[in-house]
Amino acid sequence: MTPSPPARRPDAAPRECGDASSRLAALRTRIAIHDSQTTSRKTLSFGVHAVDGGLPGGGLGLGHLHEVAPEAEGDEPAALGFALALVARRLAEVAGDALLVIARGHPMPYGHGLAGLGLDPGRLLLFEAGSDSDAYRALEEALRTGGLAAVAGLVDAGLPLTQSRRLHLARGRTDGLLLVLRPAGAESPNVAATRWRIAAGKALRDRFGCIERPCWRVRLDRCRNGRTGDWLLEWDHAAHRFGLAGALAGHPPQAGGAGSLGGRP
Amino acid sequence: MVAAGEATGLRLTAVDARARALGLRPGEPLARARARLSTPLSVHPADPEADAAALDRLCLWAKRYTPNVAAFGEAEGRDGLFLDVAGSSHLFGGEAGLMADLARRLSANGVPARMALAGTPGCAFALARHGAGGLVPAGGEAAALRDRPVLALRIEPEMAATLGRLGLRRIGELIDAPRAPLARRFGEGLIRRLDQALGHRPEPLVPLDEPAALGAVRGFLDPIGHQAIIVATVARLMETLAPRLEAAGLGARALRLTLHRVDGVIRTLALALSEPTRCPVQVGRLLDLRLDRLGSALDAGFGFETVRLDVVGTGPVAARQVDFSSRGRGASASGLADALRQRLGRGILHLAPHASHVPERAEAVEPWRVTRVALRRPERATGLPRPLVLLIRSEAAEDVLAPDGPPQRFRWRRRLHRVAHADGPERIAGEWWSGSAPTRDYYVVEDEAGRRLWIYRQAPSPAQTVAPSNTLAPLQTPPQTQAAGWFIHGMFA
């Protein structure tokens, strides 16, 4: 038994002021109380205040469905990297394994590259599904079995409403990270809590001009009970932490300045 | 001698040595044999069930020589057995030693036998039943079969008679005859049998069923057909088996479920588990998933009257302390692996590192297994970049503008990439011990949109740089690995 989703909240609400905003705040607390009874309150934070502040609970809700999509054709590796970085961040927090369900049409990740992203390939289980429906079945089964720290599905078509509802129902009481990565341009209405669009960004370079950290242009397209946004995020594979790249990338002389020379190896 | 009734009266089905000396052969009507011979005959009625049971016992006994024993099927006449002794003959002093040992033991037990050992089951059958038996050296199948009659190929007698009328009486004549007209006239069966005997086509043997370590059975007066009832019955059967497994300190690793339908059809389902278990709930759940996948293919018809659950494979179950706070590391993964295998028919995979410096050989996708010890991936000493996705086959880049060093512009997958940054080169030499592999220079390039690719330039191979007088060298090596040029090998996050 699931409650019907909360009433559609206009995104333009914060612009209103006066007693309307206070009424809205009261309404929001009531919805939050209602939501917290049925869903887990645990979240996976990004470690970036600008992103976490807009998300309900201060991070990606664990046990909720999150949708990741590339911004355009050609950004698939970036989207996969972003999703796997989230998995890596989750695995760094808790013990357990992660499952990656790969539908036909998606390439298998390369273990040495995963290690470079900070994700231990030994903790990643893979399942190759013959079709999208098989992939969703495998995801449901993984959610029912429970005990996994993260479950991510790479599907070939979009995330349809029916499948997203089935995943929503199957998640039960698990508190794993649940991601579905779909290709670009296959949009459909669904019950995912957030929708992220990822585009490749210029990598962060050290002072020798070598690539130091991957960087993605991250757009939060849709967020239930939260704020959408647009950021340039970098990924630190050693600390398993995201960071705002704009601040550093904008000022290369300061970033590689004399003050930091001594601290760097 | 033994006789069995048919539509046309009693016929001889088996004769002993004395009857054979009198000229009697299986297949002859009993009445004619009685009329032809003046000596009194001692006739016993045939008992096929007892014959089959005796053959089964013989097969089980023959497992002392090899685990892979198969009884003769319909085509062979159900009166003998195949032993696949590949890999086990050295335990008995070679193939000749094994045959001598087998013959000695059989004759000591009063079992008359004709034996042949050959590279294919078909050849061994032909020599044992239509020849002198003996040992055929590897590769000598065609020579050994050449003089045998065509009936030795395990074809129907009618087909053998037709072949005989065409003048094809020996297998050698069949080998020499053109194949296409033979296939057109006699169908695929004849060619298949010929190829199987000569070893051109594999012939898998059907081994004996694994004897069950434990089993439980339940019959129903009123046949059952509903999935939930079948699952509940199996869980109940597992409950009765669990104490016996527990007493032995074992768990079921492989289970066989046999469903006897009312009209005599038998359905068999095999359930395999990643870890030995005794839990009825788990077994029931896995069966539920399997029946979900089968759907109407199970075809319950009018229902099943007998349900039998056998434990085919067992494994030790170590008594483990159950952690109250969280479940063990392998527990959830093995449960998930079993569930996915039953529901979707595929297992879980994982990425296993391999000791190689060549990127595409440094890793393999392998089936996941329960491991108590986590394998450590060897840390690469150098922090050299590796892509998140490695293309299975590197793809050629076109229109490459690379005057010196890294490329400045290239076309890949019909998209023009202008390189904004390039790191490299990282030189990766081929494995010199496995043939002449060209050296590659890898660059990490970032185009103007920020997409990062792993591109390499393949040096011209040594085969191409040798003097042109050696014309054979380029022909021996596949051309695609020799081409010099730029190739995309992977994509970075």
PDB file of N, CA, C and O in Angstrom, chain B residues 313-376:
ATOM      1  N   GLY B 313      23.393 -33.169  -5.277  1.00  0.00           N
ATOM      2  CA  GLY B 313      24.739 -32.780  -4.863  1.00  0.00           C
ATOM      3  C   GLY B 313      24.688 -32.172  -3.479  1.00  0.00           C
ATOM      4  O   GLY B 313      23.745 -31.462  -3.126  1.00  0.00           O
ATOM      5  N   THR B 314      25.674 -32.483  -2.671  1.00  0.00           N
ATOM      6  CA  THR B 314      25.709 -31.913  -1.330  1.00  0.00           C
ATOM      7  C   THR B 314      27.037 -31.218  -1.115  1.00  0.00           C
ATOM      8  O   THR B 314      28.006 -31.441  -1.830  1.00  0.00           O
ATOM      9  N   GLY B 315      27.061 -30.378  -0.147  1.00  0.00           N
ATOM     10  CA  GLY B 315      28.290 -29.707   0.239  1.00  0.00           C
ATOM     11  C   GLY B 315      28.254 -29.461   1.724  1.00  0.00           C
ATOM     12  O   GLY B 315      27.167 -29.398   2.321  1.00  0.00           O
ATOM     13  N   PRO B 316      29.409 -29.332   2.337  1.00  0.00           N
ATOM     14  CA  PRO B 316      29.412 -29.107   3.785  1.00  0.00           C
ATOM     15  C   PRO B 316      28.896 -27.717   4.117  1.00  0.00           C
ATOM     16  O   PRO B 316      29.165 -26.745   3.403  1.00  0.00           O
ATOM     17  N   VAL B 317      28.118 -27.631   5.161  1.00  0.00           N
ATOM     18  CA  VAL B 317      27.646 -26.341   5.664  1.00  0.00           C
ATOM     19  C   VAL B 317      28.367 -26.091   6.979  1.00  0.00           C
ATOM     20  O   VAL B 317      28.169 -26.825   7.942  1.00  0.00           O
ATOM     21  N   ALA B 318      29.210 -25.092   6.969  1.00  0.00           N
ATOM     22  CA  ALA B 318      29.915 -24.754   8.198  1.00  0.00           C
ATOM     23  C   ALA B 318      28.957 -24.013   9.112  1.00  0.00           C
ATOM     24  O   ALA B 318      28.216 -23.143   8.667  1.00  0.00           O
ATOM     25  N   ALA B 319      28.951 -24.399  10.359  1.00  0.00           N
ATOM     26  CA  ALA B 319      28.110 -23.689  11.322  1.00  0.00           C
ATOM     27  C   ALA B 319      28.666 -22.285  11.486  1.00  0.00           C
ATOM     28  O   ALA B 319      29.840 -22.106  11.794  1.00  0.00           O
ATOM     29  N   ARG B 320      27.825 -21.300  11.191  1.00  0.00           N
ATOM     30  CA  ARG B 320      28.302 -19.926  11.225  1.00  0.00           C
ATOM     31  C   ARG B 320      27.537 -19.149  12.269  1.00  0.00           C
ATOM     32  O   ARG B 320      26.348 -19.365  12.463  1.00  0.00           O
ATOM     33  N   GLN B 321      28.249 -18.275  12.895  1.00  0.00           N
ATOM     34  CA  GLN B 321      27.586 -17.371  13.827  1.00  0.00           C
ATOM     35  C   GLN B 321      26.758 -16.382  13.021  1.00  0.00           C
ATOM     36  O   GLN B 321      27.257 -15.754  12.096  1.00  0.00           O
ATOM     37  N   VAL B 322      25.504 -16.295  13.363  1.00  0.00           N
ATOM     38  CA  VAL B 322      24.655 -15.369  12.631  1.00  0.00           C
ATOM     39  C   VAL B 322      24.820 -13.982  13.227  1.00  0.00           C
ATOM     40  O   VAL B 322      24.691 -13.796  14.432  1.00  0.00           O
ATOM     41  N   ASP B 323      25.117 -13.064  12.344  1.00  0.00           N
ATOM     42  CA  ASP B 323      25.304 -11.697  12.783  1.00  0.00           C
ATOM     43  C   ASP B 323      23.931 -11.046  12.899  1.00  0.00           C
ATOM     44  O   ASP B 323      23.142 -11.065  11.965  1.00  0.00           O
ATOM     45  N   PHE B 324      23.641 -10.488  14.071  1.00  0.00           N
ATOM     46  CA  PHE B 324      22.310  -9.929  14.264  1.00  0.00           C
ATOM     47  C   PHE B 324      22.136  -8.602  13.550  1.00  0.00           C
ATOM     48  O   PHE B 324      21.087  -8.292  13.031  1.00  0.00           O
ATOM     49  N   SER B 325      23.216  -7.831  13.525  1.00  0.00           N
ATOM     50  CA  SER B 325      23.066  -6.466  13.023  1.00  0.00           C
ATOM     51  C   SER B 325      22.973  -6.447  11.507  1.00  0.00           C
ATOM     52  O   SER B 325      22.150  -5.746  10.934  1.00  0.00           O
ATOM     53  N   SER B 326      23.810  -7.219  10.840  1.00  0.00           N
ATOM     54  CA  SER B 326      23.773  -7.174   9.386  1.00  0.00           C
ATOM     55  C   SER B 326      24.033  -8.562   8.854  1.00  0.00           C
ATOM     56  O   SER B 326      24.613  -9.404   9.521  1.00  0.00           O
ATOM     57  N   ARG B 327      23.585  -8.787   7.646  1.00  0.00           N
ATOM     58  CA  ARG B 327      23.792 -10.091   7.056  1.00  0.00           C
ATOM     59  C   ARG B 327      25.202 -10.162   6.496  1.00  0.00           C
ATOM     60  O   ARG B 327      25.835  -9.155   6.232  1.00  0.00           O
ATOM     61  N   GLY B 328      25.671 -11.398   6.344  1.00  0.00           N
ATOM     62  CA  GLY B 328      27.041 -11.600   5.905  1.00  0.00           C
ATOM     63  C   GLY B 328      27.272 -11.064   4.512  1.00  0.00           C
ATOM     64  O   GLY B 328      26.345 -10.801   3.764  1.00  0.00           O
ATOM     65  N   ARG B 329      28.530 -10.977   4.156  1.00  0.00           N
ATOM     66  CA  ARG B 329      28.900 -10.379   2.885  1.00  0.00           C
ATOM     67  C   ARG B 329      28.402 -11.224   1.714  1.00  0.00           C
ATOM     68  O   ARG B 329      27.784 -10.722   0.796  1.00  0.00           O
ATOM     69  N   GLY B 330      28.651 -12.535   1.795  1.00  0.00           N
ATOM     70  CA  GLY B 330      28.301 -13.367   0.655  1.00  0.00           C
ATOM     71  C   GLY B 330      26.839 -13.765   0.626  1.00  0.00           C
ATOM     72  O   GLY B 330      26.330 -14.168  -0.399  1.00  0.00           O
ATOM     73  N   ALA B 331      26.156 -13.642   1.785  1.00  0.00           N
ATOM     74  CA  ALA B 331      24.817 -14.206   1.894  1.00  0.00           C
ATOM     75  C   ALA B 331      23.854 -13.592   0.896  1.00  0.00           C
ATOM     76  O   ALA B 331      23.195 -14.294   0.145  1.00  0.00           O
ATOM     77  N   SER B 332      23.801 -12.258   0.861  1.00  0.00           N
ATOM     78  CA  SER B 332      22.835 -11.626  -0.018  1.00  0.00           C
ATOM     79  C   SER B 332      23.206 -11.861  -1.471  1.00  0.00           C
ATOM     80  O   SER B 332      22.343 -12.090  -2.307  1.00  0.00           O
ATOM     81  N   ALA B 333      24.506 -11.823  -1.766  1.00  0.00           N
ATOM     82  CA  ALA B 333      24.921 -11.971  -3.159  1.00  0.00           C
ATOM     83  C   ALA B 333      24.629 -13.374  -3.669  1.00  0.00           C
ATOM     84  O   ALA B 333      24.174 -13.536  -4.798  1.00  0.00           O
ATOM     85  N   SER B 334      24.852 -14.389  -2.820  1.00  0.00           N
ATOM     86  CA  SER B 334      24.606 -15.743  -3.314  1.00  0.00           C
ATOM     87  C   SER B 334      23.111 -15.985  -3.467  1.00  0.00           C
ATOM     88  O   SER B 334      22.679 -16.640  -4.418  1.00  0.00           O
ATOM     89  N   GLY B 335      22.315 -15.432  -2.541  1.00  0.00           N
ATOM     90  CA  GLY B 335      20.867 -15.556  -2.694  1.00  0.00           C
ATOM     91  C   GLY B 335      20.381 -14.891  -3.964  1.00  0.00           C
ATOM     92  O   GLY B 335      19.550 -15.432  -4.693  1.00  0.00           O
ATOM     93  N   LEU B 336      20.945 -13.723  -4.243  1.00  0.00           N
ATOM     94  CA  LEU B 336      20.549 -13.000  -5.455  1.00  0.00           C
ATOM     95  C   LEU B 336      20.986 -13.767  -6.695  1.00  0.00           C
ATOM     96  O   LEU B 336      20.238 -13.855  -7.673  1.00  0.00           O
ATOM     97  N   ALA B 337      22.199 -14.342  -6.639  1.00  0.00           N
ATOM     98  CA  ALA B 337      22.691 -15.083  -7.804  1.00  0.00           C
ATOM     99  C   ALA B 337      21.780 -16.256  -8.110  1.00  0.00           C
ATOM    100  O   ALA B 337      21.418 -16.496  -9.271  1.00  0.00           O
ATOM    101  N   ASP B 338      21.364 -16.983  -7.053  1.00  0.00           N
ATOM    102  CA  ASP B 338      20.465 -18.119  -7.273  1.00  0.00           C
ATOM    103  C   ASP B 338      19.124 -17.651  -7.821  1.00  0.00           C
ATOM    104  O   ASP B 338      18.578 -18.246  -8.752  1.00  0.00           O
ATOM    105  N   ALA B 339      18.603 -16.584  -7.237  1.00  0.00           N
ATOM    106  CA  ALA B 339      17.287 -16.106  -7.651  1.00  0.00           C
ATOM    107  C   ALA B 339      17.313 -15.673  -9.112  1.00  0.00           C
ATOM    108  O   ALA B 339      16.403 -15.992  -9.882  1.00  0.00           O
ATOM    109  N   LEU B 340      18.376 -14.958  -9.510  1.00  0.00           N
ATOM    110  CA  LEU B 340      18.435 -14.492 -10.893  1.00  0.00           C
ATOM    111  C   LEU B 340      18.617 -15.667 -11.846  1.00  0.00           C
ATOM    112  O   LEU B 340      18.069 -15.666 -12.943  1.00  0.00           O
ATOM    113  N   ARG B 341      19.384 -16.674 -11.414  1.00  0.00           N
ATOM    114  CA  ARG B 341      19.583 -17.816 -12.304  1.00  0.00           C
ATOM    115  C   ARG B 341      18.261 -18.549 -12.510  1.00  0.00           C
ATOM    116  O   ARG B 341      17.958 -18.997 -13.599  1.00  0.00           O
ATOM    117  N   GLN B 342      17.460 -18.656 -11.461  1.00  0.00           N
ATOM    118  CA  GLN B 342      16.195 -19.359 -11.624  1.00  0.00           C
ATOM    119  C   GLN B 342      15.201 -18.521 -12.397  1.00  0.00           C
ATOM    120  O   GLN B 342      14.473 -19.026 -13.233  1.00  0.00           O
ATOM    121  N   ARG B 343      15.191 -17.215 -12.125  1.00  0.00           N
ATOM    122  CA  ARG B 343      14.137 -16.418 -12.727  1.00  0.00           C
ATOM    123  C   ARG B 343      14.463 -16.024 -14.156  1.00  0.00           C
ATOM    124  O   ARG B 343      13.593 -15.980 -15.008  1.00  0.00           O
ATOM    125  N   LEU B 344      15.726 -15.694 -14.434  1.00  0.00           N
ATOM    126  CA  LEU B 344      16.088 -15.201 -15.754  1.00  0.00           C
ATOM    127  C   LEU B 344      17.032 -16.133 -16.496  1.00  0.00           C
ATOM    128  O   LEU B 344      17.353 -15.903 -17.648  1.00  0.00           O
ATOM    129  N   GLY B 345      17.509 -17.167 -15.823  1.00  0.00           N
ATOM    130  CA  GLY B 345      18.333 -18.137 -16.525  1.00  0.00           C
ATOM    131  C   GLY B 345      19.767 -17.705 -16.764  1.00  0.00           C
ATOM    132  O   GLY B 345      20.455 -18.310 -17.563  1.00  0.00           O
ATOM    133  N   ARG B 346      20.205 -16.644 -16.120  1.00  0.00           N
ATOM    134  CA  ARG B 346      21.594 -16.226 -16.274  1.00  0.00           C
ATOM    135  C   ARG B 346      22.208 -16.010 -14.910  1.00  0.00           C
ATOM    136  O   ARG B 346      21.508 -15.682 -13.965  1.00  0.00           O
ATOM    137  N   GLY B 347      23.486 -16.176 -14.824  1.00  0.00           N
ATOM    138  CA  GLY B 347      24.179 -15.991 -13.567  1.00  0.00           C
ATOM    139  C   GLY B 347      24.785 -14.608 -13.458  1.00  0.00           C
ATOM    140  O   GLY B 347      24.777 -13.826 -14.406  1.00  0.00           O
ATOM    141  N   ILE B 348      25.298 -14.333 -12.271  1.00  0.00           N
ATOM    142  CA  ILE B 348      25.953 -13.057 -12.034  1.00  0.00           C
ATOM    143  C   ILE B 348      27.407 -13.144 -12.502  1.00  0.00           C
ATOM    144  O   ILE B 348      28.038 -14.196 -12.394  1.00  0.00           O
ATOM    145  N   LEU B 349      27.909 -12.053 -13.013  1.00  0.00           N
ATOM    146  CA  LEU B 349      29.293 -12.004 -13.500  1.00  0.00           C
ATOM    147  C   LEU B 349      30.095 -11.069 -12.610  1.00  0.00           C
ATOM    148  O   LEU B 349      29.543 -10.284 -11.832  1.00  0.00           O
ATOM    149  N   HIS B 350      31.389 -11.160 -12.726  1.00  0.00           N
ATOM    150  CA  HIS B 350      32.224 -10.142 -12.107  1.00  0.00           C
ATOM    151  C   HIS B 350      33.470  -9.957 -12.951  1.00  0.00           C
ATOM    152  O   HIS B 350      33.749 -10.743 -13.860  1.00  0.00           O
ATOM    153  N   LEU B 351      34.186  -8.895 -12.669  1.00  0.00           N
ATOM    154  CA  LEU B 351      35.376  -8.564 -13.444  1.00  0.00           C
ATOM    155  C   LEU B 351      36.586  -9.131 -12.728  1.00  0.00           C
ATOM    156  O   LEU B 351      36.819  -8.828 -11.567  1.00  0.00           O
ATOM    157  N   ALA B 352      37.320  -9.980 -13.404  1.00  0.00           N
ATOM    158  CA  ALA B 352      38.474 -10.617 -12.782  1.00  0.00           C
ATOM    159  C   ALA B 352      39.745 -10.092 -13.437  1.00  0.00           C
ATOM    160  O   ALA B 352      39.847 -10.088 -14.668  1.00  0.00           O
ATOM    161  N   PRO B 353      40.697  -9.615 -12.634  1.00  0.00           N
ATOM    162  CA  PRO B 353      41.938  -9.117 -13.223  1.00  0.00           C
ATOM    163  C   PRO B 353      42.825 -10.258 -13.698  1.00  0.00           C
ATOM    164  O   PRO B 353      42.822 -11.342 -13.128  1.00  0.00           O
ATOM    165  N   HIS B 354      43.559  -9.997 -14.760  1.00  0.00           N
ATOM    166  CA  HIS B 354      44.496 -10.983 -15.271  1.00  0.00           C
ATOM    167  C   HIS B 354      45.873 -10.333 -15.334  1.00  0.00           C
ATOM    168  O   HIS B 354      46.000  -9.125 -15.509  1.00  0.00           O
ATOM    169  N   ALA B 355      46.890 -11.162 -15.216  1.00  0.00           N
ATOM    170  CA  ALA B 355      48.247 -10.643 -15.222  1.00  0.00           C
ATOM    171  C   ALA B 355      48.681 -10.394 -16.657  1.00  0.00           C
ATOM    172  O   ALA B 355      49.165 -11.295 -17.336  1.00  0.00           O
ATOM    173  N   SER B 356      48.445  -9.204 -17.128  1.00  0.00           N
ATOM    174  CA  SER B 356      48.901  -8.825 -18.457  1.00  0.00           C
ATOM    175  C   SER B 356      48.968  -7.310 -18.498  1.00  0.00           C
ATOM    176  O   SER B 356      48.200  -6.631 -17.834  1.00  0.00           O
ATOM    177  N   HIS B 357      49.888  -6.793 -19.271  1.00  0.00           N
ATOM    178  CA  HIS B 357      49.959  -5.343 -19.386  1.00  0.00           C
ATOM    179  C   HIS B 357      49.216  -4.844 -20.606  1.00  0.00           C
ATOM    180  O   HIS B 357      49.033  -3.652 -20.778  1.00  0.00           O
ATOM    181  N   VAL B 358      48.772  -5.757 -21.459  1.00  0.00           N
ATOM    182  CA  VAL B 358      47.989  -5.347 -22.622  1.00  0.00           C
ATOM    183  C   VAL B 358      46.565  -5.084 -22.144  1.00  0.00           C
ATOM    184  O   VAL B 358      45.967  -5.940 -21.497  1.00  0.00           O
ATOM    185  N   PRO B 359      46.025  -3.895 -22.410  1.00  0.00           N
ATOM    186  CA  PRO B 359      44.750  -3.519 -21.774  1.00  0.00           C
ATOM    187  C   PRO B 359      43.633  -4.534 -21.977  1.00  0.00           C
ATOM    188  O   PRO B 359      42.913  -4.862 -21.034  1.00  0.00           O
ATOM    189  N   GLU B 360      43.469  -5.029 -23.212  1.00  0.00           N
ATOM    190  CA  GLU B 360      42.314  -5.902 -23.437  1.00  0.00           C
ATOM    191  C   GLU B 360      42.511  -7.283 -22.827  1.00  0.00           C
ATOM    192  O   GLU B 360      41.563  -8.048 -22.711  1.00  0.00           O
ATOM    193  N   ARG B 361      43.740  -7.619 -22.449  1.00  0.00           N
ATOM    194  CA  ARG B 361      43.972  -8.931 -21.836  1.00  0.00           C
ATOM    195  C   ARG B 361      44.125  -8.825 -20.330  1.00  0.00           C
ATOM    196  O   ARG B 361      44.299  -9.843 -19.659  1.00  0.00           O
ATOM    197  N   ALA B 362      44.077  -7.625 -19.800  1.00  0.00           N
ATOM    198  CA  ALA B 362      44.316  -7.440 -18.375  1.00  0.00           C
ATOM    199  C   ALA B 362      43.089  -7.760 -17.538  1.00  0.00           C
ATOM    200  O   ALA B 362      43.122  -7.653 -16.320  1.00  0.00           O
ATOM    201  N   GLU B 363      41.997  -8.117 -18.183  1.00  0.00           N
ATOM    202  CA  GLU B 363      40.768  -8.341 -17.433  1.00  0.00           C
ATOM    203  C   GLU B 363      39.871  -9.289 -18.197  1.00  0.00           C
ATOM    204  O   GLU B 363      39.894  -9.339 -19.418  1.00  0.00           O
ATOM    205  N   ALA B 364      39.100 -10.065 -17.457  1.00  0.00           N
ATOM    206  CA  ALA B 364      38.140 -10.954 -18.093  1.00  0.00           C
ATOM    207  C   ALA B 364      36.858 -10.919 -17.284  1.00  0.00           C
ATOM    208  O   ALA B 364      36.886 -10.724 -16.070  1.00  0.00           O
ATOM    209  N   VAL B 365      35.735 -11.071 -17.956  1.00  0.00           N
ATOM    210  CA  VAL B 365      34.438 -11.167 -17.285  1.00  0.00           C
ATOM    211  C   VAL B 365      34.192 -12.633 -16.987  1.00  0.00           C
ATOM    212  O   VAL B 365      34.168 -13.458 -17.887  1.00  0.00           O
ATOM    213  N   GLU B 366      34.054 -12.964 -15.712  1.00  0.00           N
ATOM    214  CA  GLU B 366      33.920 -14.363 -15.319  1.00  0.00           C
ATOM    215  C   GLU B 366      32.669 -14.557 -14.482  1.00  0.00           C
ATOM    216  O   GLU B 366      32.194 -13.621 -13.856  1.00  0.00           O
ATOM    217  N   PRO B 367      32.139 -15.775 -14.457  1.00  0.00           N
ATOM    218  CA  PRO B 367      30.995 -16.033 -13.581  1.00  0.00           C
ATOM    219  C   PRO B 367      31.377 -15.827 -12.120  1.00  0.00           C
ATOM    220  O   PRO B 367      32.474 -16.193 -11.699  1.00  0.00           O
ATOM    221  N   TRP B 368      30.448 -15.241 -11.401  1.00  0.00           N
ATOM    222  CA  TRP B 368      30.703 -14.941 -10.001  1.00  0.00           C
ATOM    223  C   TRP B 368      30.532 -16.201  -9.170  1.00  0.00           C
ATOM    224  O   TRP B 368      29.632 -17.006  -9.407  1.00  0.00           O
ATOM    225  N   ARG B 369      31.416 -16.384  -8.209  1.00  0.00           N
ATOM    226  CA  ARG B 369      31.323 -17.519  -7.297  1.00  0.00           C
ATOM    227  C   ARG B 369      31.461 -17.017  -5.877  1.00  0.00           C
ATOM    228  O   ARG B 369      32.057 -15.961  -5.642  1.00  0.00           O
ATOM    229  N   VAL B 370      30.926 -17.801  -4.961  1.00  0.00           N
ATOM    230  CA  VAL B 370      31.061 -17.422  -3.557  1.00  0.00           C
ATOM    231  C   VAL B 370      32.516 -17.618  -3.156  1.00  0.00           C
ATOM    232  O   VAL B 370      33.075 -18.700  -3.327  1.00  0.00           O
ATOM    233  N   THR B 371      33.135 -16.580  -2.685  1.00  0.00           N
ATOM    234  CA  THR B 371      34.500 -16.700  -2.183  1.00  0.00           C
ATOM    235  C   THR B 371      34.520 -16.193  -0.759  1.00  0.00           C
ATOM    236  O   THR B 371      33.937 -15.160  -0.445  1.00  0.00           O
ATOM    237  N   ARG B 372      35.169 -16.952   0.067  1.00  0.00           N
ATOM    238  CA  ARG B 372      35.270 -16.520   1.456  1.00  0.00           C
ATOM    239  C   ARG B 372      36.359 -15.458   1.602  1.00  0.00           C
ATOM    240  O   ARG B 372      36.329 -14.644   2.492  1.00  0.00           O
ATOM    241  N   VAL B 373      37.338 -15.527   0.720  1.00  0.00           N
ATOM    242  CA  VAL B 373      38.438 -14.573   0.783  1.00  0.00           C
ATOM    243  C   VAL B 373      38.288 -13.621  -0.390  1.00  0.00           C
ATOM    244  O   VAL B 373      38.151 -14.046  -1.528  1.00  0.00           O
ATOM    245  N   ALA B 374      38.291 -12.344  -0.093  1.00  0.00           N
ATOM    246  CA  ALA B 374      38.187 -11.359  -1.151  1.00  0.00           C
ATOM    247  C   ALA B 374      39.520 -11.291  -1.903  1.00  0.00           C
ATOM    248  O   ALA B 374      40.574 -11.190  -1.293  1.00  0.00           O
ATOM    249  N   LEU B 375      39.437 -11.411  -3.223  1.00  0.00           N
ATOM    250  CA  LEU B 375      40.653 -11.337  -4.027  1.00  0.00           C
ATOM    251  C   LEU B 375      41.043  -9.878  -4.185  1.00  0.00           C
ATOM    252  O   LEU B 375      40.213  -9.035  -4.515  1.00  0.00           O
ATOM    253  N   ARG B 376      42.300  -9.630  -3.965  1.00  0.00           N
ATOM    254  CA  ARG B 376      42.779  -8.261  -4.112  1.00  0.00           C
ATOM    255  C   ARG B 376      43.229  -8.040  -5.535  1.00  0.00           C
ATOM    256  O   ARG B 376      43.958  -8.833  -6.097  1.00  0.00           O
TER     257      ARG B 376
END
